[in-house]
mmCIF file of C-alpha atoms in Angstrom:
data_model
loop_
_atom_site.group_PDB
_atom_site.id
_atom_site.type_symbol
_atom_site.label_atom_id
_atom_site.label_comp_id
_atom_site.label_asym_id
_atom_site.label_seq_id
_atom_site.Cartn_x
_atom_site.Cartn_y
_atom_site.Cartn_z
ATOM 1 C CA UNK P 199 39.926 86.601 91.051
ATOM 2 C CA UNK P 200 40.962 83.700 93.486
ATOM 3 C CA UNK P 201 41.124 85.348 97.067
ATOM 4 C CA UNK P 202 42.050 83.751 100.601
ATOM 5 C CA UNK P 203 38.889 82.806 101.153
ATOM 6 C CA UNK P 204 37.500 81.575 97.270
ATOM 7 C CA UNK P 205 36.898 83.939 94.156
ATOM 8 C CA UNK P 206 36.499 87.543 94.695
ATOM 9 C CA UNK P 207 35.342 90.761 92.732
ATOM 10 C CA UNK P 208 38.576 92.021 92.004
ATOM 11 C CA UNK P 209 40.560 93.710 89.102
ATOM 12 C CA UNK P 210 43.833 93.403 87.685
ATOM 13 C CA UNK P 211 45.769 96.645 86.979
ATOM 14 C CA UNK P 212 48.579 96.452 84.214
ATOM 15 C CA UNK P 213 50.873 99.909 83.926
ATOM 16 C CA UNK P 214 53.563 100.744 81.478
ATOM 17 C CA UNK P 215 56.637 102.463 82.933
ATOM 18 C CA UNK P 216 59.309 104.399 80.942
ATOM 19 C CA UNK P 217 62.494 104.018 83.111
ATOM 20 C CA UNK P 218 64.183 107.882 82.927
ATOM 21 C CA UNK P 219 61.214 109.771 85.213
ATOM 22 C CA UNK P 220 59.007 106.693 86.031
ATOM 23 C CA UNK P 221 56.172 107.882 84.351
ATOM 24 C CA UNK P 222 53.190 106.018 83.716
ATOM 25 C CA UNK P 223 53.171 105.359 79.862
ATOM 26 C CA UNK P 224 50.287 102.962 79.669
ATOM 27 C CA UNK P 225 47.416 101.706 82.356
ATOM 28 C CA UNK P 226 44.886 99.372 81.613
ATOM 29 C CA UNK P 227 42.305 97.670 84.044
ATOM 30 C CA UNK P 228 41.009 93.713 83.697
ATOM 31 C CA UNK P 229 39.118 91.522 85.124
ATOM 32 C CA UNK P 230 41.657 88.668 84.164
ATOM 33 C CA UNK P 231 43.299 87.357 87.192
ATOM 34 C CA UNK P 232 46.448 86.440 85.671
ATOM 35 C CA UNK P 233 48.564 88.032 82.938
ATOM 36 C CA UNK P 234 49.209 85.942 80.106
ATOM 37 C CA UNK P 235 46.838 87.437 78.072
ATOM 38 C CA UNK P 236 47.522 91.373 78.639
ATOM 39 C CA UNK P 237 50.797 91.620 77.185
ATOM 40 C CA UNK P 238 48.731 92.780 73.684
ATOM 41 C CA UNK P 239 46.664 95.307 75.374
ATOM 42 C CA UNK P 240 49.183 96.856 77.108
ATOM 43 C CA UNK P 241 51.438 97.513 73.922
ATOM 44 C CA UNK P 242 48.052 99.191 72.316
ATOM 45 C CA UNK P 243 47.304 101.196 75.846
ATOM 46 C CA UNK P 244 51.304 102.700 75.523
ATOM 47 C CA UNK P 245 50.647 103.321 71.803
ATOM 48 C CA UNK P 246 47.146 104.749 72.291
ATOM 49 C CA UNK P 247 47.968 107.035 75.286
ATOM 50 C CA UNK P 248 51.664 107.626 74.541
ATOM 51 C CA UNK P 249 51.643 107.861 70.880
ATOM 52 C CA UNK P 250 54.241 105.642 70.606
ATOM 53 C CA UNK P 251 55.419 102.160 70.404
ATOM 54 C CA UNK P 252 57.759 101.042 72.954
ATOM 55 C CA UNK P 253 61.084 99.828 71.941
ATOM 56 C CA UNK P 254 61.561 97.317 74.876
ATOM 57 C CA UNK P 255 59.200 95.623 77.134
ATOM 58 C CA UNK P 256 60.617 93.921 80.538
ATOM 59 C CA UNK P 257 57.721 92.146 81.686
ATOM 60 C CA UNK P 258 57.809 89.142 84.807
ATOM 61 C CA UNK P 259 57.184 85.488 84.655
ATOM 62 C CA UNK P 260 53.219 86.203 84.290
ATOM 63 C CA UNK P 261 53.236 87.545 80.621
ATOM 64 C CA UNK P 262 55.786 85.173 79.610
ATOM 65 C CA UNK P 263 54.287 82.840 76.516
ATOM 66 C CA UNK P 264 54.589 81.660 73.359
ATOM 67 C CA UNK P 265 51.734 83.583 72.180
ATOM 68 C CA UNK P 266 53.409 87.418 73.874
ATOM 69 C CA UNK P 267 56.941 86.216 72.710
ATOM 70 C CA UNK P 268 55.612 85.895 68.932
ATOM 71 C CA UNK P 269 53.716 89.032 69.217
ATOM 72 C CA UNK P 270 56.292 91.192 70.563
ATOM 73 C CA UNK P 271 58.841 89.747 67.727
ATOM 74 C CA UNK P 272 56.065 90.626 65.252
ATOM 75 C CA UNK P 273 55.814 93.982 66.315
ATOM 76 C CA UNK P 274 59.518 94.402 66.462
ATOM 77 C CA UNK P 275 59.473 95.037 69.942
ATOM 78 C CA UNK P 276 62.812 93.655 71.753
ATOM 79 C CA UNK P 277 61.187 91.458 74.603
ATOM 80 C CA UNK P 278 63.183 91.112 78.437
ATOM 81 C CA UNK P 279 60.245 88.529 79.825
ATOM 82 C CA UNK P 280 60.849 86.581 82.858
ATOM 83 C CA UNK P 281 60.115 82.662 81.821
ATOM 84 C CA UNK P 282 59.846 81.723 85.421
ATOM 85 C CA UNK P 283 59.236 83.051 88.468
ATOM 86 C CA UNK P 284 62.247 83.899 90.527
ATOM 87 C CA UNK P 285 62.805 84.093 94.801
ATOM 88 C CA UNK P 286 64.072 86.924 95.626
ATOM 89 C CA UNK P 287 67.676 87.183 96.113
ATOM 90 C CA UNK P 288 68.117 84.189 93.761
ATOM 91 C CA UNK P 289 70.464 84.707 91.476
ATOM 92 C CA UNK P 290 69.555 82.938 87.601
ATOM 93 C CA UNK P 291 72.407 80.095 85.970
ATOM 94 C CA UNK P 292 74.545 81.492 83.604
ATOM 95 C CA UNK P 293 73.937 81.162 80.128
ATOM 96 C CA UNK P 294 74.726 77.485 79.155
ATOM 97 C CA UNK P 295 77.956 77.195 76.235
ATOM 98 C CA UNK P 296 76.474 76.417 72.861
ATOM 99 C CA UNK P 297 73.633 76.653 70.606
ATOM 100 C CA UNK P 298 70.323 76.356 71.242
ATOM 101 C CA UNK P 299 68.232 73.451 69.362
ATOM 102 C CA UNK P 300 67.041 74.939 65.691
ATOM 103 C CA UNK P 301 63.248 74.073 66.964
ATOM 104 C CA UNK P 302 63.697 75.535 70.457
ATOM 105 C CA UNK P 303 60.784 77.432 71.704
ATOM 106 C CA UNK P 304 60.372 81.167 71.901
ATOM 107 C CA UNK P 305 60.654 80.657 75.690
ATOM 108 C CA UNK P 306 63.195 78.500 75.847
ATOM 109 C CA UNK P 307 65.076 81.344 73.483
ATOM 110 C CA UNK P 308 64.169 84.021 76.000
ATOM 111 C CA UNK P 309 65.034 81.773 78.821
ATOM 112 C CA UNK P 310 68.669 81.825 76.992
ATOM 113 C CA UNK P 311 68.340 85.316 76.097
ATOM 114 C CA UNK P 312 67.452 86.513 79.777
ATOM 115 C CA UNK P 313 71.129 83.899 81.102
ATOM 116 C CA UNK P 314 73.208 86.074 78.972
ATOM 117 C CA UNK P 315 75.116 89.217 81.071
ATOM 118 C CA UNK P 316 73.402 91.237 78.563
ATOM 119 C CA UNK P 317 69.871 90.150 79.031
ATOM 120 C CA UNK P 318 70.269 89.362 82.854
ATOM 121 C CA UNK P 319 71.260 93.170 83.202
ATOM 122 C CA UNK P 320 68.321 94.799 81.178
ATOM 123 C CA UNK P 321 65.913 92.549 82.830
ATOM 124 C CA UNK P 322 67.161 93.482 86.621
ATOM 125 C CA UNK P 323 66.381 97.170 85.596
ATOM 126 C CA UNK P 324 62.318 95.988 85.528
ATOM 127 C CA UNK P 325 62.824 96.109 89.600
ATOM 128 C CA UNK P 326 64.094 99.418 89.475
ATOM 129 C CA UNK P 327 61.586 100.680 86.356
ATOM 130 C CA UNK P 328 58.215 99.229 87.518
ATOM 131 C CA UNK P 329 58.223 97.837 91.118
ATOM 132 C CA UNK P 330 58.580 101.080 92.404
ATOM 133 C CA UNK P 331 55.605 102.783 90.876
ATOM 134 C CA UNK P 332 53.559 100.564 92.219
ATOM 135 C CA UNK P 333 55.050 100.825 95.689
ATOM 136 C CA UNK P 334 54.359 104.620 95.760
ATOM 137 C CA UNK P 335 50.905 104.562 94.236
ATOM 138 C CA UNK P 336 50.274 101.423 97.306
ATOM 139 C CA UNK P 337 52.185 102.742 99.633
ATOM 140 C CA UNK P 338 52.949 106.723 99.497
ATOM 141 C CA UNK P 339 49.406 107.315 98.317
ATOM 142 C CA UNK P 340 47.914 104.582 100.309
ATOM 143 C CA UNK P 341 46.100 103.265 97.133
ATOM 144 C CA UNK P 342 44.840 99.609 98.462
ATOM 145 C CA UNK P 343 41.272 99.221 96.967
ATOM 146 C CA UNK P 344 38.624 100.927 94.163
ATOM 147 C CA UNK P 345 36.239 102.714 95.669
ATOM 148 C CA UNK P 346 33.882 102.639 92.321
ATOM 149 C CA UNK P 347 32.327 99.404 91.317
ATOM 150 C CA UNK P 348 32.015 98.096 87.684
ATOM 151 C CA UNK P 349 34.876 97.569 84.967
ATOM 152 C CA UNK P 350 34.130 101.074 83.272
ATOM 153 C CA UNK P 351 34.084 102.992 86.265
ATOM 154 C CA UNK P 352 37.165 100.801 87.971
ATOM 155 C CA UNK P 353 39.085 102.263 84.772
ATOM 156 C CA UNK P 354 38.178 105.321 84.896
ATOM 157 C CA UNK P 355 39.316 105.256 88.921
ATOM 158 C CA UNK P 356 42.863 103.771 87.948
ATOM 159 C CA UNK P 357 43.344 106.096 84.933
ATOM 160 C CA UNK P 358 43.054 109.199 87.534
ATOM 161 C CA UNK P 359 45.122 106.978 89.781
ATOM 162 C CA UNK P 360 47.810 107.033 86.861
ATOM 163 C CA UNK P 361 47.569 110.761 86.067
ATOM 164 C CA UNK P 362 47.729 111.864 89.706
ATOM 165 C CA UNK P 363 51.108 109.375 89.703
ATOM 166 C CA UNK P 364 52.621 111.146 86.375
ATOM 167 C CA UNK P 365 51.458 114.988 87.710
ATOM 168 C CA UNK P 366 53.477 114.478 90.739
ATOM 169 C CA UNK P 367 56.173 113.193 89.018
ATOM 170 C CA UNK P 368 56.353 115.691 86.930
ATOM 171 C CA UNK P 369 55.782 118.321 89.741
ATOM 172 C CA UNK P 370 58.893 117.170 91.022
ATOM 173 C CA UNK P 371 60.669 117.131 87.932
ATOM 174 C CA UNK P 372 59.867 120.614 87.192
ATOM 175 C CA UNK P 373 60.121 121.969 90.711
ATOM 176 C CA UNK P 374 62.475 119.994 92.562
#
């Protein structure tokens, strides 16, 4: 992965959220350092570890693609992905009066999709779904670096990471 200073040994660490207790549905580790191409193994990680197939996906700006828009349309998967990044505080255009273009894109269709009320509300949830999971496991837990080495063991580090996450969820859940 690119670093300050040139490429670095580094992972990438994808998590599935499910927005009522902010547990950890699915985790998966990659070497990849960007995440067009993770959108796939994600929705099999949730399905694998979960049992079940999600029924939305909000996802940012990295996953966004006409490759991860078809997919998630093919598994009937309603799709909230970000087509751009965003500054924070900005606020997006609203959705522009008439139809879209009978060949228009599957982004360009999200793009619309995500300037509706509609879509612009589901999507701001992902802040309040996903961003803070990975605030607690960084910054609660103080979480900032593997201490394993290698892609199998790196996994097998986050997956613990993940469980630890959804145990004290659930601890508090249970217990107050």
């Amino acid at each position: 992965m690119k670093g300050p200073e040139g490429f670095v040994q580094a992972y990438n660490t994808q998590i599935a959220v499910e927005p009522n207790f902010q547990l950890i549905v699915g985790q998966t580790v990659t070497p990849a350092a960007n995440d067009k191409q993770q959108m796939t193994p994600l929705v099999e990680a949730i399905r694998e570890q979960s049992g079940q197939k999600p029924e939305e996906v909000l996802a940012d700006s990295g996953y966004c693609s006409e490759g991860n828009l078809k997919y998630l349309r093919k598994k009937r998967i309603e799709g909230f992905v970000a087509t751009e990044k965003q500054k924070h505080g900005e606020r997006r255009a609203p959705c522009k009066r008439g139809p879209l273009s009978k060949n228009a894109s599957r982004v360009e269709r999200m793009q619309r999709k995500l300037e509706t009320k509609v879509g612009a509300a589901v999507y701001a949830l992902r802040k309040t779904i996903v961003e803070p999971v990975f605030g607690q496991i960084k910054q609660a837990r103080g979480f900032r670096q593997f201490l394993l080495r290698g892609l199998a063991k790196v996994r097998g580090e986050w997956a613990l990471i993940c469980m630890t996450h959804n145990i004290l969820k659930l601890h508090k859940i249970c217990y107050g």
